[in-house]
CSV table of C-alpha atoms in Angstrom, one decimal:
chain,number,residue,atom,x,y,z
A,789,UNK,CA,141.5,12.5,53.7
A,790,UNK,CA,138.7,10.4,52.3
A,791,UNK,CA,137.7,10.9,48.7
A,792,UNK,CA,138.7,10.2,45.1
A,793,UNK,CA,142.4,10.2,44.7
A,794,UNK,CA,143.8,13.0,42.6
A,795,UNK,CA,146.7,12.8,40.1
A,796,UNK,CA,149.3,13.6,42.7
A,797,UNK,CA,148.3,10.6,44.8
A,798,UNK,CA,148.1,8.3,41.8
A,799,UNK,CA,151.7,9.3,41.0
A,800,UNK,CA,152.7,8.4,44.6
A,801,UNK,CA,151.1,5.0,44.2
A,802,UNK,CA,153.1,4.4,41.0
A,803,UNK,CA,156.3,5.4,42.7
A,804,UNK,CA,155.5,3.1,45.7
A,805,UNK,CA,154.9,0.2,43.4
A,806,UNK,CA,151.2,-0.1,44.3
A,807,UNK,CA,150.4,0.5,40.6
A,808,UNK,CA,152.9,-1.2,38.3
A,809,UNK,CA,153.1,-2.1,34.6
A,810,UNK,CA,155.0,-4.3,32.2
A,811,UNK,CA,156.1,-1.2,30.4
A,812,UNK,CA,156.7,2.2,32.1
A,813,UNK,CA,153.6,4.2,32.9
A,814,UNK,CA,153.6,7.4,30.9
A,815,UNK,CA,152.5,10.8,32.2
A,816,UNK,CA,149.7,11.0,29.6
A,817,UNK,CA,147.9,8.1,31.4
A,818,UNK,CA,147.4,10.1,34.6
A,819,UNK,CA,144.2,12.1,34.4
A,820,UNK,CA,143.0,14.6,37.1
A,821,UNK,CA,141.1,11.9,39.0
A,822,UNK,CA,141.8,8.6,37.2
A,823,UNK,CA,144.5,6.4,35.5
A,824,UNK,CA,144.2,5.3,31.9
A,825,UNK,CA,144.8,1.6,31.4
A,826,UNK,CA,146.6,0.2,28.4
A,827,UNK,CA,146.0,-2.9,26.3
A,828,UNK,CA,148.7,-5.6,26.4
A,829,UNK,CA,150.1,-7.6,23.5
A,830,UNK,CA,147.5,-10.4,23.2
A,831,UNK,CA,143.8,-10.9,23.2
A,832,UNK,CA,141.7,-14.0,23.6
A,833,UNK,CA,138.5,-14.5,21.6
A,834,UNK,CA,135.9,-15.9,24.0
A,835,UNK,CA,132.7,-17.8,23.4
A,836,UNK,CA,131.1,-16.0,26.3
A,837,UNK,CA,131.7,-13.3,28.8
A,838,UNK,CA,132.6,-14.5,32.3
A,839,UNK,CA,133.8,-13.4,35.8
A,840,UNK,CA,136.5,-15.3,37.6
A,841,UNK,CA,134.4,-15.9,40.7
A,842,UNK,CA,135.3,-15.9,44.4
A,843,UNK,CA,138.7,-17.5,45.0
A,844,UNK,CA,139.5,-18.1,41.3
A,845,UNK,CA,141.9,-16.6,38.8
A,846,UNK,CA,141.1,-15.4,35.3
A,847,UNK,CA,144.1,-17.3,34.0
A,848,UNK,CA,142.8,-20.6,35.4
A,849,UNK,CA,139.3,-20.1,33.9
A,850,UNK,CA,140.4,-19.1,30.4
A,851,UNK,CA,140.4,-22.7,29.1
A,852,UNK,CA,136.7,-22.9,29.8
A,853,UNK,CA,135.9,-20.0,27.5
A,854,UNK,CA,138.8,-19.3,25.2
A,855,UNK,CA,138.3,-19.9,21.4
A,856,UNK,CA,141.7,-18.7,20.2
A,857,UNK,CA,144.6,-16.3,21.0
A,858,UNK,CA,145.4,-13.2,19.0
A,859,UNK,CA,148.6,-11.2,18.7
A,860,UNK,CA,147.9,-7.5,18.8
A,861,UNK,CA,151.5,-6.5,18.0
A,862,UNK,CA,150.9,-5.5,14.4
A,863,UNK,CA,147.3,-4.5,15.0
A,864,UNK,CA,144.3,-6.8,15.1
A,865,UNK,CA,140.6,-6.4,14.3
A,866,UNK,CA,138.1,-7.0,17.1
A,867,UNK,CA,134.9,-7.9,15.2
A,868,UNK,CA,131.5,-6.6,16.0
A,869,UNK,CA,129.4,-8.9,18.1
A,870,UNK,CA,132.3,-10.9,19.4
A,871,UNK,CA,133.7,-11.0,23.0
A,872,UNK,CA,137.5,-10.6,23.7
A,873,UNK,CA,139.6,-10.6,26.8
A,874,UNK,CA,142.8,-8.6,26.8
A,875,UNK,CA,145.4,-8.7,29.6
A,876,UNK,CA,146.3,-5.1,30.5
A,877,UNK,CA,149.8,-3.7,31.0
A,878,UNK,CA,148.9,-2.4,34.5
A,879,UNK,CA,148.5,-4.4,37.7
A,880,UNK,CA,147.6,-3.4,41.2
A,881,UNK,CA,148.8,-4.0,44.7
A,882,UNK,CA,146.6,-1.6,46.6
A,883,UNK,CA,147.2,-0.8,50.3
A,884,UNK,CA,144.4,-1.4,52.7
A,885,UNK,CA,141.7,1.2,52.6
A,886,UNK,CA,141.7,1.8,48.9
A,887,UNK,CA,139.1,0.6,46.5
A,888,UNK,CA,138.8,1.2,42.8
A,889,UNK,CA,136.2,1.4,40.1
A,890,UNK,CA,136.7,1.3,36.3
A,891,UNK,CA,134.8,2.8,33.4
A,892,UNK,CA,135.2,3.2,29.6
A,893,UNK,CA,136.9,6.3,28.3
A,894,UNK,CA,134.6,8.8,26.5
A,895,UNK,CA,135.6,7.9,23.0
A,896,UNK,CA,135.2,4.2,23.8
A,897,UNK,CA,131.6,4.6,24.9
A,898,UNK,CA,130.7,6.8,21.9
A,899,UNK,CA,131.9,4.0,19.6
A,900,UNK,CA,129.5,1.6,21.4
A,901,UNK,CA,132.6,-0.4,22.4
A,902,UNK,CA,131.6,-2.3,25.6
A,903,UNK,CA,134.7,-2.4,27.7
A,904,UNK,CA,134.7,-3.7,31.2
A,905,UNK,CA,137.4,-4.4,33.8
A,906,UNK,CA,137.7,-8.0,35.1
A,907,UNK,CA,140.0,-9.3,37.8
A,908,UNK,CA,141.0,-12.4,39.7
A,909,UNK,CA,138.6,-13.3,42.5
A,910,UNK,CA,136.0,-11.0,40.8
A,911,UNK,CA,132.3,-11.3,41.3
A,912,UNK,CA,131.3,-8.1,39.4
A,913,UNK,CA,132.6,-6.0,36.5
A,914,UNK,CA,134.5,-2.7,37.0
A,915,UNK,CA,134.7,-3.0,40.8
A,916,UNK,CA,137.8,-3.7,42.8
A,917,UNK,CA,137.6,-4.5,46.5
A,918,UNK,CA,139.6,-2.9,49.3
A,919,UNK,CA,143.3,-3.7,48.9
A,920,UNK,CA,143.0,-5.7,45.7
A,921,UNK,CA,146.3,-7.2,44.5
A,922,UNK,CA,146.6,-8.8,41.1
A,923,UNK,CA,146.4,-8.5,37.3
A,924,UNK,CA,143.9,-6.5,35.4
A,925,UNK,CA,142.0,-7.5,32.2
A,926,UNK,CA,139.7,-5.7,29.8
A,927,UNK,CA,136.7,-7.5,28.4
A,928,UNK,CA,135.9,-5.9,25.1
A,929,UNK,CA,132.7,-6.4,23.0
A,930,UNK,CA,132.3,-4.2,19.9
A,931,UNK,CA,128.6,-3.6,19.6
A,932,UNK,CA,128.2,-1.4,16.5
A,933,UNK,CA,131.5,-1.2,14.7
A,934,UNK,CA,134.5,-3.5,14.3
A,935,UNK,CA,137.7,-1.8,15.5
A,936,UNK,CA,141.4,-2.1,14.9
A,937,UNK,CA,143.4,-2.1,18.2
A,938,UNK,CA,147.1,-2.2,19.1
A,939,UNK,CA,149.1,-2.7,22.3
A,940,UNK,CA,149.2,0.4,24.5
A,941,UNK,CA,145.7,1.7,23.4
A,942,UNK,CA,143.7,3.2,26.3
A,943,UNK,CA,140.1,2.1,26.3
A,944,UNK,CA,139.2,2.2,29.9
A,945,UNK,CA,140.3,4.1,33.1
A,946,UNK,CA,140.6,3.4,36.8
A,947,UNK,CA,139.4,5.7,39.6
A,948,UNK,CA,140.7,5.1,43.1
A,949,UNK,CA,138.8,6.0,46.3
A,950,UNK,CA,139.6,6.2,50.0
A,951,UNK,CA,136.6,5.7,52.3
A,952,UNK,CA,133.2,7.2,51.6
A,953,UNK,CA,133.3,9.9,48.8
A,954,UNK,CA,129.7,10.3,47.5
A,955,UNK,CA,128.0,13.6,48.3
A,956,UNK,CA,124.6,13.3,49.9
A,957,UNK,CA,121.7,15.2,48.3
A,958,UNK,CA,121.9,17.9,51.0
A,959,UNK,CA,125.6,18.3,50.4
A,960,UNK,CA,124.9,18.5,46.7
A,961,UNK,CA,122.3,21.2,47.3
A,962,UNK,CA,124.8,23.2,49.4
A,963,UNK,CA,127.4,22.8,46.7
A,964,UNK,CA,125.1,23.9,44.0
A,965,UNK,CA,124.2,27.0,46.1
A,966,UNK,CA,127.8,28.0,46.3
A,967,UNK,CA,128.9,26.9,42.8
A,968,UNK,CA,126.1,26.3,40.3
A,969,UNK,CA,126.4,22.9,38.9
A,970,UNK,CA,123.8,23.3,36.2
A,971,UNK,CA,122.0,26.0,34.3
A,972,UNK,CA,118.5,26.7,35.8
A,973,UNK,CA,116.9,24.6,38.5
A,974,UNK,CA,118.9,21.6,39.7
A,975,UNK,CA,117.0,18.3,40.0
A,976,UNK,CA,118.7,16.6,42.9
A,977,UNK,CA,117.5,13.1,43.9
A,978,UNK,CA,120.3,10.7,44.6
A,979,UNK,CA,122.5,12.8,42.5
A,980,UNK,CA,122.0,15.6,39.9
A,981,UNK,CA,119.4,14.5,37.4
A,982,UNK,CA,119.7,15.3,33.7
A,983,UNK,CA,117.4,15.1,30.7
A,984,UNK,CA,117.6,14.6,27.0
A,985,UNK,CA,117.6,17.5,24.5
A,986,UNK,CA,115.3,17.0,21.5
A,987,UNK,CA,114.6,20.7,20.9
A,988,UNK,CA,118.0,22.2,20.0
A,989,UNK,CA,118.4,26.0,20.1
A,990,UNK,CA,119.5,25.9,16.5
A,991,UNK,CA,118.4,23.6,13.7
A,992,UNK,CA,116.7,20.2,14.1
A,993,UNK,CA,119.7,17.8,14.4
A,994,UNK,CA,119.1,16.0,17.7
A,995,UNK,CA,121.4,13.0,17.4
A,996,UNK,CA,122.9,10.1,15.5
A,997,UNK,CA,122.1,6.5,15.0
A,998,UNK,CA,124.9,3.9,14.2
A,999,UNK,CA,124.7,2.5,10.7
A,1000,UNK,CA,124.8,-1.3,10.5
A,1001,UNK,CA,127.5,-3.1,8.4
A,1002,UNK,CA,130.0,-0.2,8.5
A,1003,UNK,CA,133.7,-0.5,7.9
A,1004,UNK,CA,136.5,-1.1,10.4
A,1005,UNK,CA,137.6,1.9,12.6
A,1006,UNK,CA,141.3,2.2,13.5
A,1007,UNK,CA,141.1,3.8,16.9
A,1008,UNK,CA,144.4,5.6,16.4
A,1009,UNK,CA,143.1,7.6,13.4
A,1010,UNK,CA,141.8,10.8,14.8
A,1011,UNK,CA,139.4,13.0,12.7
A,1012,UNK,CA,139.8,10.6,9.8
A,1013,UNK,CA,136.5,9.0,9.2
A,1014,UNK,CA,133.5,10.7,7.5
A,1015,UNK,CA,130.6,10.5,10.0
A,1016,UNK,CA,128.1,9.8,7.2
A,1017,UNK,CA,129.8,6.5,6.5
A,1018,UNK,CA,129.1,5.3,10.0
A,1019,UNK,CA,126.2,7.3,11.4
A,1020,UNK,CA,122.7,8.4,10.2
A,1021,UNK,CA,121.7,11.9,11.3
A,1022,UNK,CA,118.5,12.2,13.3
A,1023,UNK,CA,116.3,15.3,12.7
A,1024,UNK,CA,113.1,16.3,14.4
A,1025,UNK,CA,111.0,19.4,15.0
A,1026,UNK,CA,108.5,17.5,17.2
A,1027,UNK,CA,110.6,17.2,20.4
A,1028,UNK,CA,110.4,13.4,20.4
A,1029,UNK,CA,112.2,10.5,18.9
A,1030,UNK,CA,111.2,6.9,18.5
A,1031,UNK,CA,114.0,4.5,19.4
A,1032,UNK,CA,114.3,1.3,17.4
A,1033,UNK,CA,115.0,-2.0,19.3
A,1034,UNK,CA,118.7,-2.9,19.2
A,1035,UNK,CA,119.8,0.4,17.7
A,1036,UNK,CA,122.5,2.6,19.2
A,1037,UNK,CA,122.1,6.3,19.5
A,1038,UNK,CA,124.3,9.3,20.4
A,1039,UNK,CA,122.1,12.1,22.0
A,1040,UNK,CA,122.9,15.0,24.3
A,1041,UNK,CA,121.7,16.2,27.6
A,1042,UNK,CA,119.5,19.3,27.8
A,1043,UNK,CA,121.5,20.6,30.8
A,1044,UNK,CA,125.0,22.0,30.7
A,1045,UNK,CA,126.8,20.8,33.8
A,1046,UNK,CA,130.0,21.7,35.7
A,1047,UNK,CA,132.3,19.7,38.0
A,1048,UNK,CA,134.1,21.9,40.5
A,1049,UNK,CA,137.8,21.4,41.1
A,1050,UNK,CA,137.3,19.6,44.4
A,1051,UNK,CA,134.8,17.1,43.0
A,1052,UNK,CA,134.6,14.3,40.5
A,1053,UNK,CA,131.4,12.7,39.2
A,1054,UNK,CA,130.1,9.6,37.6
A,1055,UNK,CA,127.0,9.0,35.4
A,1056,UNK,CA,124.5,6.5,36.6
A,1057,UNK,CA,121.0,5.4,35.5
A,1058,UNK,CA,118.1,7.4,36.8
A,1059,UNK,CA,115.6,4.6,37.1
A,1060,UNK,CA,115.6,1.2,35.5
A,1061,UNK,CA,111.9,1.4,35.0
A,1062,UNK,CA,111.6,4.7,33.0
A,1063,UNK,CA,111.3,2.9,29.6
A,1064,UNK,CA,112.4,0.3,27.1
A,1065,UNK,CA,115.8,1.8,26.7
A,1066,UNK,CA,119.1,2.0,28.5
A,1067,UNK,CA,121.4,5.0,28.7
A,1068,UNK,CA,124.8,3.4,29.2
A,1069,UNK,CA,127.8,5.6,29.7
A,1070,UNK,CA,131.5,6.2,29.6
A,1071,UNK,CA,130.8,7.6,33.0
A,1072,UNK,CA,133.7,9.5,34.6
A,1073,UNK,CA,133.6,13.3,34.7
A,1074,UNK,CA,136.8,14.8,35.9
A,1075,UNK,CA,137.3,17.9,38.1
A,1076,UNK,CA,137.1,21.0,35.9
A,1077,UNK,CA,134.7,19.5,33.4
A,1078,UNK,CA,132.5,22.4,32.2
A,1079,UNK,CA,134.6,25.0,34.0
A,1080,UNK,CA,135.9,27.8,31.9
A,1081,UNK,CA,133.9,26.9,28.8
A,1082,UNK,CA,132.3,30.3,28.4
A,1083,UNK,CA,131.0,29.9,32.0
A,1084,UNK,CA,128.1,27.8,30.8
A,1085,UNK,CA,129.2,24.3,31.6
A,1086,UNK,CA,129.4,21.4,29.1
A,1087,UNK,CA,126.7,19.0,27.9
A,1088,UNK,CA,126.7,15.3,28.7
A,1089,UNK,CA,126.7,13.0,25.7
A,1090,UNK,CA,124.2,10.2,26.1
A,1091,UNK,CA,124.9,6.7,24.6
A,1092,UNK,CA,121.5,5.1,24.3
A,1093,UNK,CA,120.4,1.6,23.3
A,1094,UNK,CA,116.7,0.6,23.0
A,1095,UNK,CA,115.6,-2.8,24.3
A,1096,UNK,CA,112.9,-5.1,23.1
A,1097,UNK,CA,110.1,-2.7,22.0
A,1098,UNK,CA,110.2,0.7,20.2
A,1099,UNK,CA,110.1,3.5,22.7
A,1100,UNK,CA,109.2,7.2,22.4
A,1101,UNK,CA,111.8,9.5,24.0
A,1102,UNK,CA,110.4,13.0,24.8
A,1103,UNK,CA,112.3,16.3,25.1
A,1104,UNK,CA,113.2,17.0,28.7
A,1105,UNK,CA,112.7,13.4,29.8
A,1106,UNK,CA,115.0,12.6,32.7
A,1107,UNK,CA,117.2,9.7,31.7
A,1108,UNK,CA,120.2,9.7,34.1
A,1109,UNK,CA,122.0,11.4,37.0
A,1110,UNK,CA,125.4,12.6,37.9
A,1111,UNK,CA,126.7,11.2,41.2
A,1112,UNK,CA,129.1,13.7,42.7
A,1113,UNK,CA,132.1,12.7,44.9
A,1114,UNK,CA,134.5,14.7,46.9
A,1115,UNK,CA,138.2,14.6,46.0
A,1116,UNK,CA,140.7,13.6,48.6
A,1117,UNK,CA,142.7,16.7,47.4
A,1118,UNK,CA,142.5,19.1,44.6
A,1119,UNK,CA,144.3,17.7,41.5
A,1120,UNK,CA,147.4,19.4,40.1
A,1121,UNK,CA,145.7,19.7,36.7
A,1122,UNK,CA,142.0,20.1,35.8
A,1123,UNK,CA,140.1,18.7,32.9
A,1124,UNK,CA,140.4,21.0,29.8
A,1125,UNK,CA,142.5,22.1,26.9
A,1126,UNK,CA,145.7,22.2,29.0
A,1127,UNK,CA,145.8,18.4,29.1
A,1128,UNK,CA,144.4,17.8,25.6
A,1129,UNK,CA,140.9,17.0,26.8
A,1130,UNK,CA,138.7,16.3,23.8
A,1131,UNK,CA,135.3,17.1,25.0
A,1132,UNK,CA,135.5,20.3,27.1
A,1133,UNK,CA,132.7,22.7,26.2
A,1134,UNK,CA,131.0,20.0,24.2
A,1135,UNK,CA,127.5,19.8,22.8
A,1136,UNK,CA,126.2,17.0,20.6
A,1137,UNK,CA,129.5,15.3,19.5
A,1138,UNK,CA,130.6,12.0,18.1
A,1139,UNK,CA,133.8,10.3,19.1
A,1140,UNK,CA,137.1,11.9,18.1
A,1141,UNK,CA,137.7,9.5,15.2
A,1142,UNK,CA,135.0,11.2,13.1
A,1143,UNK,CA,134.7,14.4,11.1
């Protein structure tokens, strides 16, 4: 059946050797609708981001852009504002008919850690063509904070598809009629639209802005860093926020959303022309997200960067959309506490490293 491959089919691909790795793939990597990818043992500091290009291999082009090689074995700091390329543990040999797309994991995006998948023969980031066979690499560019990384860390994830999986707007309306996807009226236009919440039900905390010149974050240290050392709280009672050029913000959607068990979703921009800002995402939403969390769904966390000019963001302004896709089969496990999901039932929330 066409659709996003569930955990059971990902396991089958691993057993068949279509997904392989230098070290054995562990069960914790397999999510309901995606596979976590692990960093290898070395990194290359680059002078510029690049794509391999049609008919070319990443390995052959490294000499054009490599500055120096780093050993990650004992832990290594990836410095803010620099670009790195890390060979991943996993490689693919996909059968015909399967394509793949990659995205940063939730905590990666909330740290403003730009992480994109690059491949041999690649002409775009995070997209793998039908039947791709070859190695995988992560391009990593810390934007707000320097980070300490080690081999085996999982910063991005891979979603595999067979055939056309995206639900049309009419299919999305029908699904919403059967299983409400959002509280209140659903704005459906090339996906499910969502807006920013700048009038919280309690208090006046509406978001966070990354502080410049903060310390290094060890990605393995969970709930260890005081948020105030890395983030400024943003408070307003006016229902609007002025975004500063170049600054990075964590905000939250006004809507609580749900992803039914037979669907997956991906965040996407609403319109490129809505303003001088970009909402960029760790964009995969797994089956079961927002289900069972008091029946009210879960908010979407927005990772926002302003561009060249200050911009006023208003409460309720539509800033993005969720593109829903059908699953090829229902996954064995759904997103939630049973698989140690960090953000079920979330509201405004920073990455898991902060307290």
